[in-house]
Amino acid sequence: MNINHHLDEATLLSYSAGSLSQGMALVVACHLAFCPECQERSRKADSVGGALLESLDSEAVSASMLDTILMQLDDIEPEKPVEPVHADPEVPAPLRAYIPGSFDDLEWKRIVPGVSYYDMPWQGRGVSRLLRISPGKSMLPHTHDGNELTLVLRGSFSDEMGRFGPGDIADLDDQVEHQPLVDSQEDCICLIATDAPLRFTTLFGKLVQPITGF
Ligand SMILES: [Zn+2]
């Protein structure tokens, strides 16, 4: 797999800190399953985050903030997916607990001709779904109310940021407006998640970013 678009450091740090929504954490885990480069960066983010938490002066951290951190750590305790016997290699391992077969076996719901979706089976912050878009179709231009992660699983699309194929991730914040156009011969299937960023996430990212030098 030839991956050209990766997770940004703020997302990796939020993932390490356990402050991403379930949907966004799933997209990150799926990209990591494909990408040795981001696995390595994620290990660094883990150790930086751990060192930072250990070195925090306890009196400087309010009890409520610590509670929030601990709650969020509990929150995303990763579920061990049950590995089906005949796994479809197109479905990344972290997704197989929810998609036991092939993408083609799912009951896709049509939004407009050429665009359909399949929602992940949970209610949480933000959106978490698979999108399936026909060749030559594009999503309407949109900006984001928060962050958006898009991981390509089949086919490809292009937008102002470049071309995205299987394994590539578009890691966008709310400043970006874009209009992805599917440019593959086959349908493009993506796993997407959105989230309104928590203040804690932003603070943690700002705090740690200068140390990591990613
Ligand atoms: Zn990567």
mmCIF file of C-alpha atoms and ligand atoms in Angstrom:
data_model
loop_
_atom_site.group_PDB
_atom_site.id
_atom_site.type_symbol
_atom_site.label_atom_id
_atom_site.label_comp_id
_atom_site.label_asym_id
_atom_site.label_seq_id
_atom_site.Cartn_x
_atom_site.Cartn_y
_atom_site.Cartn_z
ATOM 1 C CA MET A 1 0.000 0.000 0.000
ATOM 2 C CA ASN A 2 1.444 3.341 -1.096
ATOM 3 C CA ILE A 3 0.333 5.916 1.472
ATOM 4 C CA ASN A 4 0.917 9.613 0.780
ATOM 5 C CA HIS A 5 -1.453 11.327 3.222
ATOM 6 C CA HIS A 6 -1.038 10.814 6.962
ATOM 7 C CA LEU A 7 -2.505 11.775 10.319
ATOM 8 C CA ASP A 8 -1.459 15.147 11.658
ATOM 9 C CA GLU A 9 0.318 15.389 14.980
ATOM 10 C CA ALA A 10 -2.564 17.001 16.843
ATOM 11 C CA THR A 11 -4.780 14.036 15.945
ATOM 12 C CA LEU A 12 -2.127 11.499 16.997
ATOM 13 C CA LEU A 13 -1.667 13.280 20.329
ATOM 14 C CA SER A 14 -5.418 13.434 20.937
ATOM 15 C CA TYR A 15 -5.610 9.713 20.119
ATOM 16 C CA SER A 16 -2.830 8.999 22.644
ATOM 17 C CA ALA A 17 -4.583 11.174 25.216
ATOM 18 C CA GLY A 18 -7.842 9.297 24.667
ATOM 19 C CA SER A 19 -9.751 12.461 23.872
ATOM 20 C CA LEU A 20 -11.082 11.505 20.435
ATOM 21 C CA SER A 21 -14.665 10.401 19.909
ATOM 22 C CA GLN A 22 -15.217 6.688 19.320
ATOM 23 C CA GLY A 23 -15.717 7.330 15.603
ATOM 24 C CA MET A 24 -12.532 9.340 15.183
ATOM 25 C CA ALA A 25 -10.520 6.861 17.271
ATOM 26 C CA LEU A 26 -11.752 4.095 14.946
ATOM 27 C CA VAL A 27 -10.590 5.974 11.828
ATOM 28 C CA VAL A 28 -7.175 6.581 13.439
ATOM 29 C CA ALA A 29 -6.871 2.899 14.428
ATOM 30 C CA CYS A 30 -7.741 1.842 10.863
ATOM 31 C CA HIS A 31 -5.107 4.139 9.341
ATOM 32 C CA LEU A 32 -2.536 2.854 11.857
ATOM 33 C CA ALA A 33 -3.372 -0.702 10.780
ATOM 34 C CA PHE A 34 -2.244 0.261 7.252
ATOM 35 C CA CYS A 35 0.599 2.674 8.030
ATOM 36 C CA PRO A 36 3.907 1.714 9.723
ATOM 37 C CA GLU A 37 5.041 5.356 9.559
ATOM 38 C CA CYS A 38 2.121 6.623 11.669
ATOM 39 C CA GLN A 39 2.447 3.585 13.995
ATOM 40 C CA GLU A 40 5.948 4.817 14.807
ATOM 41 C CA ARG A 41 4.749 8.412 15.291
ATOM 42 C CA SER A 42 1.902 7.117 17.474
ATOM 43 C CA ARG A 43 4.377 5.280 19.724
ATOM 44 C CA LYS A 44 6.283 8.553 20.165
ATOM 45 C CA ALA A 45 3.075 10.419 20.942
ATOM 46 C CA ASP A 46 2.211 7.756 23.556
ATOM 47 C CA SER A 47 5.531 8.164 25.335
ATOM 48 C CA VAL A 48 5.427 11.967 25.214
ATOM 49 C CA GLY A 49 1.867 11.964 26.576
ATOM 50 C CA GLY A 50 2.794 9.498 29.324
ATOM 51 C CA ALA A 51 5.842 11.519 30.353
ATOM 52 C CA LEU A 52 3.800 14.697 30.383
ATOM 53 C CA LEU A 53 1.082 13.218 32.586
ATOM 54 C CA GLU A 54 3.729 11.892 35.007
ATOM 55 C CA SER A 55 5.508 15.227 35.218
ATOM 56 C CA LEU A 56 2.389 17.332 35.739
ATOM 57 C CA ASP A 57 2.483 19.115 39.061
ATOM 58 C CA SER A 58 -0.524 17.703 40.859
ATOM 59 C CA GLU A 59 -1.366 21.041 42.441
ATOM 60 C CA ALA A 60 -1.443 22.703 39.040
ATOM 61 C CA VAL A 61 -4.063 20.278 37.806
ATOM 62 C CA SER A 62 -7.518 20.886 39.101
ATOM 63 C CA ALA A 63 -9.358 17.851 40.413
ATOM 64 C CA SER A 64 -12.050 18.276 37.801
ATOM 65 C CA MET A 65 -9.548 18.368 34.944
ATOM 66 C CA LEU A 66 -7.898 15.204 36.230
ATOM 67 C CA ASP A 67 -11.309 13.561 36.510
ATOM 68 C CA THR A 68 -11.972 14.496 32.903
ATOM 69 C CA ILE A 69 -8.670 13.029 31.772
ATOM 70 C CA LEU A 70 -9.233 9.793 33.666
ATOM 71 C CA MET A 71 -12.813 9.496 32.431
ATOM 72 C CA GLN A 72 -11.670 9.898 28.858
ATOM 73 C CA LEU A 73 -8.916 7.344 29.309
ATOM 74 C CA ASP A 74 -11.555 4.889 30.513
ATOM 75 C CA ASP A 75 -13.841 5.924 27.707
ATOM 76 C CA ILE A 76 -11.775 4.739 24.789
ATOM 77 C CA GLU A 77 -10.366 1.561 26.295
ATOM 78 C CA PRO A 78 -10.005 -0.093 22.900
ATOM 79 C CA GLU A 79 -12.353 -2.971 22.256
ATOM 80 C CA LYS A 80 -10.650 -6.124 21.090
ATOM 81 C CA PRO A 81 -12.369 -6.885 17.786
ATOM 82 C CA VAL A 82 -13.472 -10.456 17.252
ATOM 83 C CA GLU A 83 -11.496 -11.596 14.236
ATOM 84 C CA PRO A 84 -13.688 -13.436 11.718
ATOM 85 C CA VAL A 85 -12.226 -16.643 10.310
ATOM 86 C CA HIS A 86 -12.168 -15.444 6.707
ATOM 87 C CA ALA A 87 -11.331 -11.770 7.015
ATOM 88 C CA ASP A 88 -11.630 -9.562 3.933
ATOM 89 C CA PRO A 89 -8.194 -7.893 3.556
ATOM 90 C CA GLU A 90 -9.911 -4.761 2.238
ATOM 91 C CA VAL A 91 -11.516 -4.275 5.681
ATOM 92 C CA PRO A 92 -8.887 -3.065 8.195
ATOM 93 C CA ALA A 93 -8.719 -5.164 11.361
ATOM 94 C CA PRO A 94 -10.189 -2.547 13.766
ATOM 95 C CA LEU A 95 -13.276 -2.318 11.532
ATOM 96 C CA ARG A 96 -13.939 -6.069 11.315
ATOM 97 C CA ALA A 97 -15.865 -6.156 14.581
ATOM 98 C CA TYR A 98 -18.510 -4.003 12.846
ATOM 99 C CA ILE A 99 -18.060 -5.166 9.241
ATOM 100 C CA PRO A 100 -17.606 -8.949 9.483
ATOM 101 C CA GLY A 101 -17.881 -9.555 5.719
ATOM 102 C CA SER A 102 -17.200 -7.478 2.630
ATOM 103 C CA PHE A 103 -18.174 -3.844 2.019
ATOM 104 C CA ASP A 104 -20.366 -5.154 -0.804
ATOM 105 C CA ASP A 105 -22.504 -7.165 1.666
ATOM 106 C CA LEU A 106 -23.614 -4.061 3.582
ATOM 107 C CA GLU A 107 -27.060 -2.508 3.285
ATOM 108 C CA TRP A 108 -26.043 0.860 1.862
ATOM 109 C CA LYS A 109 -28.520 3.719 2.218
ATOM 110 C CA ARG A 110 -28.736 6.123 -0.697
ATOM 111 C CA ILE A 111 -28.527 9.876 -0.038
ATOM 112 C CA VAL A 112 -28.628 11.009 -3.685
ATOM 113 C CA PRO A 113 -27.887 8.992 -6.866
ATOM 114 C CA GLY A 114 -24.257 7.895 -6.718
ATOM 115 C CA VAL A 115 -23.816 8.605 -3.015
ATOM 116 C CA SER A 116 -24.723 6.172 -0.226
ATOM 117 C CA TYR A 117 -23.688 5.555 3.353
ATOM 118 C CA TYR A 118 -23.575 2.950 6.099
ATOM 119 C CA ASP A 119 -23.623 4.208 9.698
ATOM 120 C CA MET A 120 -21.476 2.681 12.444
ATOM 121 C CA PRO A 121 -23.728 1.121 15.078
ATOM 122 C CA TRP A 122 -23.334 3.639 17.881
ATOM 123 C CA GLN A 123 -24.570 7.026 18.967
ATOM 124 C CA GLY A 124 -21.858 9.418 20.010
ATOM 125 C CA ARG A 125 -20.315 12.781 19.354
ATOM 126 C CA GLY A 126 -20.147 13.572 15.659
ATOM 127 C CA VAL A 127 -20.677 11.366 12.617
ATOM 128 C CA SER A 128 -19.156 7.922 12.100
ATOM 129 C CA ARG A 129 -20.001 6.209 8.815
ATOM 130 C CA LEU A 130 -18.845 4.602 5.613
ATOM 131 C CA LEU A 131 -19.467 6.639 2.479
ATOM 132 C CA ARG A 132 -19.692 5.068 -0.965
ATOM 133 C CA ILE A 133 -19.455 7.387 -3.977
ATOM 134 C CA SER A 134 -19.679 6.491 -7.673
ATOM 135 C CA PRO A 135 -16.959 7.371 -10.196
ATOM 136 C CA GLY A 136 -17.175 10.966 -11.410
ATOM 137 C CA LYS A 137 -19.388 12.029 -8.500
ATOM 138 C CA SER A 138 -18.380 14.518 -5.886
ATOM 139 C CA MET A 139 -19.577 15.484 -2.468
ATOM 140 C CA LEU A 140 -21.010 18.968 -2.131
ATOM 141 C CA PRO A 141 -18.402 21.482 -1.024
ATOM 142 C CA HIS A 142 -18.432 21.670 2.715
ATOM 143 C CA THR A 143 -16.614 23.071 5.664
ATOM 144 C CA HIS A 144 -16.482 21.397 9.004
ATOM 145 C CA ASP A 145 -17.984 22.154 12.314
ATOM 146 C CA GLY A 146 -14.898 20.756 14.023
ATOM 147 C CA ASN A 147 -12.456 18.176 12.680
ATOM 148 C CA GLU A 148 -13.070 15.599 9.987
ATOM 149 C CA LEU A 149 -11.147 12.407 9.271
ATOM 150 C CA THR A 150 -11.604 10.569 5.956
ATOM 151 C CA LEU A 151 -9.808 7.259 5.333
ATOM 152 C CA VAL A 152 -9.942 5.775 1.817
ATOM 153 C CA LEU A 153 -10.645 2.031 1.783
ATOM 154 C CA ARG A 154 -11.384 1.473 -1.922
ATOM 155 C CA GLY A 155 -10.989 3.578 -5.072
ATOM 156 C CA SER A 156 -9.716 7.144 -4.911
ATOM 157 C CA PHE A 157 -10.727 10.801 -4.840
ATOM 158 C CA SER A 158 -9.027 14.116 -5.488
ATOM 159 C CA ASP A 159 -9.553 17.504 -3.957
ATOM 160 C CA GLU A 160 -7.564 20.695 -3.401
ATOM 161 C CA MET A 161 -5.222 18.737 -1.100
ATOM 162 C CA GLY A 162 -4.238 16.162 -3.738
ATOM 163 C CA ARG A 163 -5.145 12.582 -4.680
ATOM 164 C CA PHE A 164 -6.225 10.090 -2.022
ATOM 165 C CA GLY A 165 -6.080 6.302 -2.566
ATOM 166 C CA PRO A 166 -6.479 3.266 -0.265
ATOM 167 C CA GLY A 167 -4.823 3.866 3.133
ATOM 168 C CA ASP A 168 -4.585 7.644 2.638
ATOM 169 C CA ILE A 169 -6.221 9.816 5.270
ATOM 170 C CA ALA A 170 -7.530 13.360 4.929
ATOM 171 C CA ASP A 171 -7.138 14.974 8.340
ATOM 172 C CA LEU A 172 -8.940 18.303 8.115
ATOM 173 C CA ASP A 173 -9.810 21.001 10.584
ATOM 174 C CA ASP A 174 -12.698 23.419 10.346
ATOM 175 C CA GLN A 175 -10.698 25.944 8.333
ATOM 176 C CA VAL A 176 -10.720 23.786 5.219
ATOM 177 C CA GLU A 177 -13.412 23.885 2.572
ATOM 178 C CA HIS A 178 -13.177 21.102 0.042
ATOM 179 C CA GLN A 179 -15.033 19.218 -2.678
ATOM 180 C CA PRO A 180 -13.699 15.679 -3.127
ATOM 181 C CA LEU A 181 -14.246 14.216 -6.637
ATOM 182 C CA VAL A 182 -14.094 10.447 -7.148
ATOM 183 C CA ASP A 183 -11.556 9.780 -9.930
ATOM 184 C CA SER A 184 -11.294 5.955 -9.791
ATOM 185 C CA GLN A 185 -12.991 3.502 -12.190
ATOM 186 C CA GLU A 186 -14.733 1.826 -9.243
ATOM 187 C CA ASP A 187 -16.790 3.278 -6.385
ATOM 188 C CA CYS A 188 -14.804 5.084 -3.731
ATOM 189 C CA ILE A 189 -15.456 3.787 -0.213
ATOM 190 C CA CYS A 190 -14.286 5.909 2.748
ATOM 191 C CA LEU A 191 -14.595 5.686 6.488
ATOM 192 C CA ILE A 192 -15.350 9.154 7.850
ATOM 193 C CA ALA A 193 -15.741 10.636 11.303
ATOM 194 C CA THR A 194 -16.356 14.169 12.501
ATOM 195 C CA ASP A 195 -16.115 15.695 15.916
ATOM 196 C CA ALA A 196 -16.381 19.022 17.613
ATOM 197 C CA PRO A 197 -12.997 19.369 19.315
ATOM 198 C CA LEU A 198 -12.913 19.403 23.081
ATOM 199 C CA ARG A 199 -11.144 22.277 24.741
ATOM 200 C CA PHE A 200 -8.978 19.710 26.520
ATOM 201 C CA THR A 201 -7.832 18.270 23.200
ATOM 202 C CA THR A 202 -6.748 21.642 21.952
ATOM 203 C CA LEU A 203 -4.978 22.483 25.190
ATOM 204 C CA PHE A 204 -3.192 19.130 25.217
ATOM 205 C CA GLY A 205 -2.163 19.517 21.595
ATOM 206 C CA LYS A 206 -0.807 23.019 22.164
ATOM 207 C CA LEU A 207 0.984 21.915 25.298
ATOM 208 C CA VAL A 208 2.724 18.950 23.726
ATOM 209 C CA GLN A 209 3.270 20.039 20.134
ATOM 210 C CA PRO A 210 6.484 22.051 20.768
ATOM 211 C CA ILE A 211 8.011 19.114 22.664
ATOM 212 C CA THR A 212 7.460 16.475 20.005
ATOM 213 C CA GLY A 213 8.693 18.452 17.034
ATOM 214 C CA PHE A 214 6.730 16.279 14.631
HETATM 215 ZN ZN ZN B 1 0.247 7.343 8.094
#
